Coordinates of C-alpha atoms in Angstrom, one line a residue:
G350 CA 0.0 0.0 0.0
D351 CA 3.0 2.2 -0.3
S352 CA 2.5 5.1 -2.7
G353 CA 5.0 6.1 -5.4
S354 CA 5.1 3.0 -7.6
P355 CA 2.6 2.2 -10.4
L356 CA 0.2 -0.6 -9.6
V357 CA 0.6 -3.6 -11.8
C358 CA -1.9 -6.4 -11.9
D359 CA -0.6 -9.9 -12.3
G360 CA -3.8 -10.7 -14.3
F361 CA -5.2 -13.1 -11.8
P362 CA -8.9 -12.9 -10.8
T363 CA -7.8 -12.7 -7.2
G364 CA -7.1 -9.0 -7.7
I365 CA -3.5 -9.2 -6.4
I366 CA -1.4 -6.3 -7.6
I367 CA 2.4 -6.2 -7.7
R368 CA 4.4 -3.1 -6.8
G369 CA 7.0 -2.8 -9.5
S370 CA 9.3 -0.8 -7.3
D371 CA 8.6 -2.2 -3.8
D372 CA 8.2 -5.7 -5.2
R373 CA 5.5 -6.4 -2.6
F374 CA 2.1 -8.0 -3.1
E375 CA -1.0 -6.2 -2.0
P376 CA -4.5 -7.7 -2.2
V377 CA -7.0 -5.5 -3.9
V378 CA -10.7 -6.0 -4.5
A379 CA -12.5 -4.9 -7.6
I380 CA -9.4 -3.3 -9.0
N381 CA -7.9 -4.4 -12.3
V382 CA -4.7 -2.6 -13.4
F383 CA -2.6 -4.1 -16.3
R384 CA 1.0 -3.4 -17.2
V385 CA 1.2 -1.4 -20.4

């Protein structure tokens, strides 16, 4: 949940996003962000 890095969705329906900079996993509900 640390701000600063773009949210990247791994593409799984679980809604888990990967912080590209922090390299941490944060569970998110109803949010789908894909790497462009």
